């Protein structure tokens, strides 16, 4: 969440005050959880597409909370998640 918030802050600086959010694809392995020892990810890679809110002027803590809700919710399988399986 912190890394995504920093990226969103940089994008917000570049895109200007009119931009509210961008879509981002976050790579994930499809095993779920930690990989067992000596296990390669191989072709079990997917992407979660999430809404990444840009800073709104409400302060860094509120922005981090918004990123946690939107990006974190997508990664936890919330209603904003779209999972693509790359075989």
mmCIF file with all atom_site columns, N, CA, C and O in Angstrom, residues 38-79:
data_model
loop_
_atom_site.group_PDB
_atom_site.id
_atom_site.type_symbol
_atom_site.label_atom_id
_atom_site.label_alt_id
_atom_site.label_comp_id
_atom_site.label_asym_id
_atom_site.label_entity_id
_atom_site.label_seq_id
_atom_site.pdbx_PDB_ins_code
_atom_site.Cartn_x
_atom_site.Cartn_y
_atom_site.Cartn_z
_atom_site.occupancy
_atom_site.B_iso_or_equiv
_atom_site.pdbx_formal_charge
_atom_site.auth_seq_id
_atom_site.auth_comp_id
_atom_site.auth_asym_id
_atom_site.auth_atom_id
_atom_site.pdbx_PDB_model_num
ATOM 1   N N  . UNK A 1 38 ? 11.511  -24.448 -2.936  1.00 0.00 ? 38 UNK A N  1
ATOM 2   C CA . UNK A 1 38 ? 11.905  -25.102 -4.189  1.00 0.00 ? 38 UNK A CA 1
ATOM 3   C C  . UNK A 1 38 ? 10.777  -25.167 -5.212  1.00 0.00 ? 38 UNK A C  1
ATOM 4   O O  . UNK A 1 38 ? 10.736  -26.068 -6.038  1.00 0.00 ? 38 UNK A O  1
ATOM 5   N N  . UNK A 1 39 ? 9.833   -24.240 -5.149  1.00 0.00 ? 39 UNK A N  1
ATOM 6   C CA . UNK A 1 39 ? 8.737   -24.169 -6.107  1.00 0.00 ? 39 UNK A CA 1
ATOM 7   C C  . UNK A 1 39 ? 8.887   -22.902 -6.933  1.00 0.00 ? 39 UNK A C  1
ATOM 8   O O  . UNK A 1 39 ? 8.972   -21.813 -6.381  1.00 0.00 ? 39 UNK A O  1
ATOM 9   N N  . UNK A 1 40 ? 8.922   -23.078 -8.244  1.00 0.00 ? 40 UNK A N  1
ATOM 10  C CA . UNK A 1 40 ? 9.012   -21.928 -9.142  1.00 0.00 ? 40 UNK A CA 1
ATOM 11  C C  . UNK A 1 40 ? 7.606   -21.451 -9.487  1.00 0.00 ? 40 UNK A C  1
ATOM 12  O O  . UNK A 1 40 ? 6.675   -22.248 -9.565  1.00 0.00 ? 40 UNK A O  1
ATOM 13  N N  . UNK A 1 41 ? 7.467   -20.173 -9.714  1.00 0.00 ? 41 UNK A N  1
ATOM 14  C CA . UNK A 1 41 ? 6.173   -19.627 -10.088 1.00 0.00 ? 41 UNK A CA 1
ATOM 15  C C  . UNK A 1 41 ? 5.780   -20.127 -11.470 1.00 0.00 ? 41 UNK A C  1
ATOM 16  O O  . UNK A 1 41 ? 4.618   -20.426 -11.732 1.00 0.00 ? 41 UNK A O  1
ATOM 17  N N  . UNK A 1 42 ? 6.764   -20.251 -12.378 1.00 0.00 ? 42 UNK A N  1
ATOM 18  C CA . UNK A 1 42 ? 6.474   -20.731 -13.721 1.00 0.00 ? 42 UNK A CA 1
ATOM 19  C C  . UNK A 1 42 ? 5.485   -19.830 -14.438 1.00 0.00 ? 42 UNK A C  1
ATOM 20  O O  . UNK A 1 42 ? 5.585   -18.617 -14.394 1.00 0.00 ? 42 UNK A O  1
ATOM 21  N N  . UNK A 1 43 ? 4.498   -20.441 -15.089 1.00 0.00 ? 43 UNK A N  1
ATOM 22  C CA . UNK A 1 43 ? 3.504   -19.682 -15.841 1.00 0.00 ? 43 UNK A CA 1
ATOM 23  C C  . UNK A 1 43 ? 2.268   -19.355 -15.014 1.00 0.00 ? 43 UNK A C  1
ATOM 24  O O  . UNK A 1 43 ? 1.250   -18.970 -15.569 1.00 0.00 ? 43 UNK A O  1
ATOM 25  N N  . UNK A 1 44 ? 2.337   -19.505 -13.741 1.00 0.00 ? 44 UNK A N  1
ATOM 26  C CA . UNK A 1 44 ? 1.180   -19.257 -12.880 1.00 0.00 ? 44 UNK A CA 1
ATOM 27  C C  . UNK A 1 44 ? 1.178   -17.804 -12.411 1.00 0.00 ? 44 UNK A C  1
ATOM 28  O O  . UNK A 1 44 ? 1.242   -17.505 -11.227 1.00 0.00 ? 44 UNK A O  1
ATOM 29  N N  . UNK A 1 45 ? 1.102   -16.904 -13.391 1.00 0.00 ? 45 UNK A N  1
ATOM 30  C CA . UNK A 1 45 ? 1.121   -15.473 -13.120 1.00 0.00 ? 45 UNK A CA 1
ATOM 31  C C  . UNK A 1 45 ? -0.184  -14.874 -13.624 1.00 0.00 ? 45 UNK A C  1
ATOM 32  O O  . UNK A 1 45 ? -0.678  -15.231 -14.684 1.00 0.00 ? 45 UNK A O  1
ATOM 33  N N  . UNK A 1 46 ? -0.722  -13.995 -12.865 1.00 0.00 ? 46 UNK A N  1
ATOM 34  C CA . UNK A 1 46 ? -1.925  -13.284 -13.275 1.00 0.00 ? 46 UNK A CA 1
ATOM 35  C C  . UNK A 1 46 ? -1.756  -11.818 -12.953 1.00 0.00 ? 46 UNK A C  1
ATOM 36  O O  . UNK A 1 46 ? -0.701  -11.374 -12.522 1.00 0.00 ? 46 UNK A O  1
ATOM 37  N N  . UNK A 1 47 ? -2.803  -11.069 -13.165 1.00 0.00 ? 47 UNK A N  1
ATOM 38  C CA . UNK A 1 47 ? -2.772  -9.648  -12.852 1.00 0.00 ? 47 UNK A CA 1
ATOM 39  C C  . UNK A 1 47 ? -4.100  -9.251  -12.236 1.00 0.00 ? 47 UNK A C  1
ATOM 40  O O  . UNK A 1 47 ? -5.158  -9.715  -12.663 1.00 0.00 ? 47 UNK A O  1
ATOM 41  N N  . UNK A 1 48 ? -4.028  -8.445  -11.234 1.00 0.00 ? 48 UNK A N  1
ATOM 42  C CA . UNK A 1 48 ? -5.215  -7.847  -10.635 1.00 0.00 ? 48 UNK A CA 1
ATOM 43  C C  . UNK A 1 48 ? -5.246  -6.396  -11.111 1.00 0.00 ? 48 UNK A C  1
ATOM 44  O O  . UNK A 1 48 ? -4.268  -5.666  -10.960 1.00 0.00 ? 48 UNK A O  1
ATOM 45  N N  . UNK A 1 49 ? -6.333  -6.016  -11.743 1.00 0.00 ? 49 UNK A N  1
ATOM 46  C CA . UNK A 1 49 ? -6.487  -4.636  -12.195 1.00 0.00 ? 49 UNK A CA 1
ATOM 47  C C  . UNK A 1 49 ? -7.252  -3.881  -11.107 1.00 0.00 ? 49 UNK A C  1
ATOM 48  O O  . UNK A 1 49 ? -8.322  -4.316  -10.684 1.00 0.00 ? 49 UNK A O  1
ATOM 49  N N  . UNK A 1 50 ? -6.662  -2.798  -10.667 1.00 0.00 ? 50 UNK A N  1
ATOM 50  C CA . UNK A 1 50 ? -7.263  -2.051  -9.562  1.00 0.00 ? 50 UNK A CA 1
ATOM 51  C C  . UNK A 1 50 ? -7.295  -0.565  -9.883  1.00 0.00 ? 50 UNK A C  1
ATOM 52  O O  . UNK A 1 50 ? -6.505  -0.064  -10.685 1.00 0.00 ? 50 UNK A O  1
ATOM 53  N N  . UNK A 1 51 ? -8.203  0.118   -9.238  1.00 0.00 ? 51 UNK A N  1
ATOM 54  C CA . UNK A 1 51 ? -8.282  1.581   -9.308  1.00 0.00 ? 51 UNK A CA 1
ATOM 55  C C  . UNK A 1 51 ? -7.268  2.132   -8.314  1.00 0.00 ? 51 UNK A C  1
ATOM 56  O O  . UNK A 1 51 ? -7.287  1.792   -7.136  1.00 0.00 ? 51 UNK A O  1
ATOM 57  N N  . UNK A 1 52 ? -6.358  2.968   -8.804  1.00 0.00 ? 52 UNK A N  1
ATOM 58  C CA . UNK A 1 52 ? -5.346  3.590   -7.956  1.00 0.00 ? 52 UNK A CA 1
ATOM 59  C C  . UNK A 1 52 ? -5.718  5.061   -7.784  1.00 0.00 ? 52 UNK A C  1
ATOM 60  O O  . UNK A 1 52 ? -5.574  5.865   -8.710  1.00 0.00 ? 52 UNK A O  1
ATOM 61  N N  . UNK A 1 53 ? -6.254  5.426   -6.613  1.00 0.00 ? 53 UNK A N  1
ATOM 62  C CA . UNK A 1 53 ? -6.635  6.825   -6.406  1.00 0.00 ? 53 UNK A CA 1
ATOM 63  C C  . UNK A 1 53 ? -5.410  7.729   -6.316  1.00 0.00 ? 53 UNK A C  1
ATOM 64  O O  . UNK A 1 53 ? -4.405  7.367   -5.718  1.00 0.00 ? 53 UNK A O  1
ATOM 65  N N  . UNK A 1 54 ? -5.510  8.879   -6.941  1.00 0.00 ? 54 UNK A N  1
ATOM 66  C CA . UNK A 1 54 ? -4.438  9.861   -6.885  1.00 0.00 ? 54 UNK A CA 1
ATOM 67  C C  . UNK A 1 54 ? -4.692  10.800  -5.701  1.00 0.00 ? 54 UNK A C  1
ATOM 68  O O  . UNK A 1 54 ? -5.820  10.876  -5.203  1.00 0.00 ? 54 UNK A O  1
ATOM 69  N N  . UNK A 1 55 ? -3.655  11.483  -5.218  1.00 0.00 ? 55 UNK A N  1
ATOM 70  C CA . UNK A 1 55 ? -3.843  12.365  -4.057  1.00 0.00 ? 55 UNK A CA 1
ATOM 71  C C  . UNK A 1 55 ? -4.942  13.396  -4.286  1.00 0.00 ? 55 UNK A C  1
ATOM 72  O O  . UNK A 1 55 ? -5.051  13.970  -5.369  1.00 0.00 ? 55 UNK A O  1
ATOM 73  N N  . UNK A 1 56 ? -5.765  13.607  -3.262  1.00 0.00 ? 56 UNK A N  1
ATOM 74  C CA . UNK A 1 56 ? -6.897  14.533  -3.396  1.00 0.00 ? 56 UNK A CA 1
ATOM 75  C C  . UNK A 1 56 ? -6.719  15.806  -2.584  1.00 0.00 ? 56 UNK A C  1
ATOM 76  O O  . UNK A 1 56 ? -7.598  16.655  -2.580  1.00 0.00 ? 56 UNK A O  1
ATOM 77  N N  . UNK A 1 57 ? -5.634  15.930  -1.857  1.00 0.00 ? 57 UNK A N  1
ATOM 78  C CA . UNK A 1 57 ? -5.434  17.109  -1.035  1.00 0.00 ? 57 UNK A CA 1
ATOM 79  C C  . UNK A 1 57 ? -5.906  16.935  0.398   1.00 0.00 ? 57 UNK A C  1
ATOM 80  O O  . UNK A 1 57 ? -5.836  17.855  1.197   1.00 0.00 ? 57 UNK A O  1
ATOM 81  N N  . UNK A 1 58 ? -6.405  15.723  0.735   1.00 0.00 ? 58 UNK A N  1
ATOM 82  C CA . UNK A 1 58 ? -6.874  15.458  2.098   1.00 0.00 ? 58 UNK A CA 1
ATOM 83  C C  . UNK A 1 58 ? -5.751  15.025  3.037   1.00 0.00 ? 58 UNK A C  1
ATOM 84  O O  . UNK A 1 58 ? -6.002  14.708  4.182   1.00 0.00 ? 58 UNK A O  1
ATOM 85  N N  . UNK A 1 59 ? -4.525  14.975  2.540   1.00 0.00 ? 59 UNK A N  1
ATOM 86  C CA . UNK A 1 59 ? -3.385  14.608  3.362   1.00 0.00 ? 59 UNK A CA 1
ATOM 87  C C  . UNK A 1 59 ? -2.894  13.200  3.071   1.00 0.00 ? 59 UNK A C  1
ATOM 88  O O  . UNK A 1 59 ? -3.616  12.371  2.520   1.00 0.00 ? 59 UNK A O  1
ATOM 89  N N  . UNK A 1 60 ? -1.650  12.934  3.443   1.00 0.00 ? 60 UNK A N  1
ATOM 90  C CA . UNK A 1 60 ? -1.035  11.651  3.135   1.00 0.00 ? 60 UNK A CA 1
ATOM 91  C C  . UNK A 1 60 ? -1.715  10.456  3.808   1.00 0.00 ? 60 UNK A C  1
ATOM 92  O O  . UNK A 1 60 ? -1.844  9.391   3.213   1.00 0.00 ? 60 UNK A O  1
ATOM 93  N N  . UNK A 1 61 ? -2.163  10.617  5.052   1.00 0.00 ? 61 UNK A N  1
ATOM 94  C CA . UNK A 1 61 ? -2.800  9.497   5.750   1.00 0.00 ? 61 UNK A CA 1
ATOM 95  C C  . UNK A 1 61 ? -4.112  9.111   5.082   1.00 0.00 ? 61 UNK A C  1
ATOM 96  O O  . UNK A 1 61 ? -4.407  7.914   4.918   1.00 0.00 ? 61 UNK A O  1
ATOM 97  N N  . UNK A 1 62 ? -4.887  10.084  4.666   1.00 0.00 ? 62 UNK A N  1
ATOM 98  C CA . UNK A 1 62 ? -6.156  9.797   3.989   1.00 0.00 ? 62 UNK A CA 1
ATOM 99  C C  . UNK A 1 62 ? -5.908  9.174   2.618   1.00 0.00 ? 62 UNK A C  1
ATOM 100 O O  . UNK A 1 62 ? -6.640  8.283   2.188   1.00 0.00 ? 62 UNK A O  1
ATOM 101 N N  . UNK A 1 63 ? -4.859  9.626   1.929   1.00 0.00 ? 63 UNK A N  1
ATOM 102 C CA . UNK A 1 63 ? -4.521  9.040   0.633   1.00 0.00 ? 63 UNK A CA 1
ATOM 103 C C  . UNK A 1 63 ? -4.094  7.579   0.798   1.00 0.00 ? 63 UNK A C  1
ATOM 104 O O  . UNK A 1 63 ? -4.524  6.708   0.037   1.00 0.00 ? 63 UNK A O  1
ATOM 105 N N  . UNK A 1 64 ? -3.273  7.298   1.783   1.00 0.00 ? 64 UNK A N  1
ATOM 106 C CA . UNK A 1 64 ? -2.867  5.917   2.065   1.00 0.00 ? 64 UNK A CA 1
ATOM 107 C C  . UNK A 1 64 ? -4.088  5.055   2.369   1.00 0.00 ? 64 UNK A C  1
ATOM 108 O O  . UNK A 1 64 ? -4.193  3.917   1.897   1.00 0.00 ? 64 UNK A O  1
ATOM 109 N N  . UNK A 1 65 ? -5.034  5.578   3.119   1.00 0.00 ? 65 UNK A N  1
ATOM 110 C CA . UNK A 1 65 ? -6.260  4.841   3.446   1.00 0.00 ? 65 UNK A CA 1
ATOM 111 C C  . UNK A 1 65 ? -7.066  4.541   2.170   1.00 0.00 ? 65 UNK A C  1
ATOM 112 O O  . UNK A 1 65 ? -7.579  3.445   1.977   1.00 0.00 ? 65 UNK A O  1
ATOM 113 N N  . UNK A 1 66 ? -7.156  5.520   1.272   1.00 0.00 ? 66 UNK A N  1
ATOM 114 C CA . UNK A 1 66 ? -7.894  5.330   0.013   1.00 0.00 ? 66 UNK A CA 1
ATOM 115 C C  . UNK A 1 66 ? -7.214  4.275   -0.857  1.00 0.00 ? 66 UNK A C  1
ATOM 116 O O  . UNK A 1 66 ? -7.881  3.419   -1.449  1.00 0.00 ? 66 UNK A O  1
ATOM 117 N N  . UNK A 1 67 ? -5.884  4.311   -0.931  1.00 0.00 ? 67 UNK A N  1
ATOM 118 C CA . UNK A 1 67 ? -5.146  3.293   -1.698  1.00 0.00 ? 67 UNK A CA 1
ATOM 119 C C  . UNK A 1 67 ? -5.347  1.926   -1.061  1.00 0.00 ? 67 UNK A C  1
ATOM 120 O O  . UNK A 1 67 ? -5.589  0.938   -1.753  1.00 0.00 ? 67 UNK A O  1
ATOM 121 N N  . UNK A 1 68 ? -5.273  1.855   0.249   1.00 0.00 ? 68 UNK A N  1
ATOM 122 C CA . UNK A 1 68 ? -5.487  0.584   0.953   1.00 0.00 ? 68 UNK A CA 1
ATOM 123 C C  . UNK A 1 68 ? -6.866  0.016   0.632   1.00 0.00 ? 68 UNK A C  1
ATOM 124 O O  . UNK A 1 68 ? -7.007  -1.176  0.366   1.00 0.00 ? 68 UNK A O  1
ATOM 125 N N  . UNK A 1 69 ? -7.875  0.858   0.639   1.00 0.00 ? 69 UNK A N  1
ATOM 126 C CA . UNK A 1 69 ? -9.238  0.395   0.369   1.00 0.00 ? 69 UNK A CA 1
ATOM 127 C C  . UNK A 1 69 ? -9.403  -0.077  -1.072  1.00 0.00 ? 69 UNK A C  1
ATOM 128 O O  . UNK A 1 69 ? -9.981  -1.127  -1.329  1.00 0.00 ? 69 UNK A O  1
ATOM 129 N N  . UNK A 1 70 ? -8.883  0.688   -2.036  1.00 0.00 ? 70 UNK A N  1
ATOM 130 C CA . UNK A 1 70 ? -9.103  0.359   -3.445  1.00 0.00 ? 70 UNK A CA 1
ATOM 131 C C  . UNK A 1 70 ? -8.158  -0.738  -3.937  1.00 0.00 ? 70 UNK A C  1
ATOM 132 O O  . UNK A 1 70 ? -8.606  -1.755  -4.452  1.00 0.00 ? 70 UNK A O  1
ATOM 133 N N  . UNK A 1 71 ? -6.863  -0.536  -3.782  1.00 0.00 ? 71 UNK A N  1
ATOM 134 C CA . UNK A 1 71 ? -5.897  -1.524  -4.270  1.00 0.00 ? 71 UNK A CA 1
ATOM 135 C C  . UNK A 1 71 ? -5.900  -2.756  -3.371  1.00 0.00 ? 71 UNK A C  1
ATOM 136 O O  . UNK A 1 71 ? -5.963  -3.887  -3.850  1.00 0.00 ? 71 UNK A O  1
ATOM 137 N N  . UNK A 1 72 ? -5.868  -2.543  -2.077  1.00 0.00 ? 72 UNK A N  1
ATOM 138 C CA . UNK A 1 72 ? -5.899  -3.678  -1.157  1.00 0.00 ? 72 UNK A CA 1
ATOM 139 C C  . UNK A 1 72 ? -7.175  -4.484  -1.279  1.00 0.00 ? 72 UNK A C  1
ATOM 140 O O  . UNK A 1 72 ? -7.166  -5.706  -1.212  1.00 0.00 ? 72 UNK A O  1
ATOM 141 N N  . UNK A 1 73 ? -8.306  -3.803  -1.478  1.00 0.00 ? 73 UNK A N  1
ATOM 142 C CA . UNK A 1 73 ? -9.569  -4.509  -1.665  1.00 0.00 ? 73 UNK A CA 1
ATOM 143 C C  . UNK A 1 73 ? -9.554  -5.373  -2.906  1.00 0.00 ? 73 UNK A C  1
ATOM 144 O O  . UNK A 1 73 ? -10.065 -6.490  -2.911  1.00 0.00 ? 73 UNK A O  1
ATOM 145 N N  . UNK A 1 74 ? -8.943  -4.871  -3.977  1.00 0.00 ? 74 UNK A N  1
ATOM 146 C CA . UNK A 1 74 ? -8.837  -5.658  -5.207  1.00 0.00 ? 74 UNK A CA 1
ATOM 147 C C  . UNK A 1 74 ? -7.956  -6.881  -4.987  1.00 0.00 ? 74 UNK A C  1
ATOM 148 O O  . UNK A 1 74 ? -8.279  -7.980  -5.435  1.00 0.00 ? 74 UNK A O  1
ATOM 149 N N  . UNK A 1 75 ? -6.846  -6.702  -4.280  1.00 0.00 ? 75 UNK A N  1
ATOM 150 C CA . UNK A 1 75 ? -5.950  -7.831  -4.034  1.00 0.00 ? 75 UNK A CA 1
ATOM 151 C C  . UNK A 1 75 ? -6.580  -8.865  -3.108  1.00 0.00 ? 75 UNK A C  1
ATOM 152 O O  . UNK A 1 75 ? -6.258  -10.046 -3.184  1.00 0.00 ? 75 UNK A O  1
ATOM 153 N N  . UNK A 1 76 ? -7.477  -8.439  -2.258  1.00 0.00 ? 76 UNK A N  1
ATOM 154 C CA . UNK A 1 76 ? -8.161  -9.375  -1.363  1.00 0.00 ? 76 UNK A CA 1
ATOM 155 C C  . UNK A 1 76 ? -9.414  -9.953  -1.999  1.00 0.00 ? 76 UNK A C  1
ATOM 156 O O  . UNK A 1 76 ? -10.193 -10.625 -1.343  1.00 0.00 ? 76 UNK A O  1
ATOM 157 N N  . UNK A 1 77 ? -9.640  -9.668  -3.278  1.00 0.00 ? 77 UNK A N  1
ATOM 158 C CA . UNK A 1 77 ? -10.776 -10.252 -3.985  1.00 0.00 ? 77 UNK A CA 1
ATOM 159 C C  . UNK A 1 77 ? -12.056 -9.465  -3.856  1.00 0.00 ? 77 UNK A C  1
ATOM 160 O O  . UNK A 1 77 ? -13.137 -10.003 -4.015  1.00 0.00 ? 77 UNK A O  1
ATOM 161 N N  . UNK A 1 78 ? -11.939 -8.169  -3.591  1.00 0.00 ? 78 UNK A N  1
ATOM 162 C CA . UNK A 1 78 ? -13.122 -7.337  -3.480  1.00 0.00 ? 78 UNK A CA 1
ATOM 163 C C  . UNK A 1 78 ? -13.827 -7.173  -4.809  1.00 0.00 ? 78 UNK A C  1
ATOM 164 O O  . UNK A 1 78 ? -13.395 -7.688  -5.839  1.00 0.00 ? 78 UNK A O  1
ATOM 165 N N  . UNK A 1 79 ? -14.912 -6.428  -4.811  1.00 0.00 ? 79 UNK A N  1
ATOM 166 C CA . UNK A 1 79 ? -15.732 -6.283  -6.008  1.00 0.00 ? 79 UNK A CA 1
ATOM 167 C C  . UNK A 1 79 ? -15.014 -5.530  -7.130  1.00 0.00 ? 79 UNK A C  1
ATOM 168 O O  . UNK A 1 79 ? -15.470 -5.541  -8.260  1.00 0.00 ? 79 UNK A O  1
#
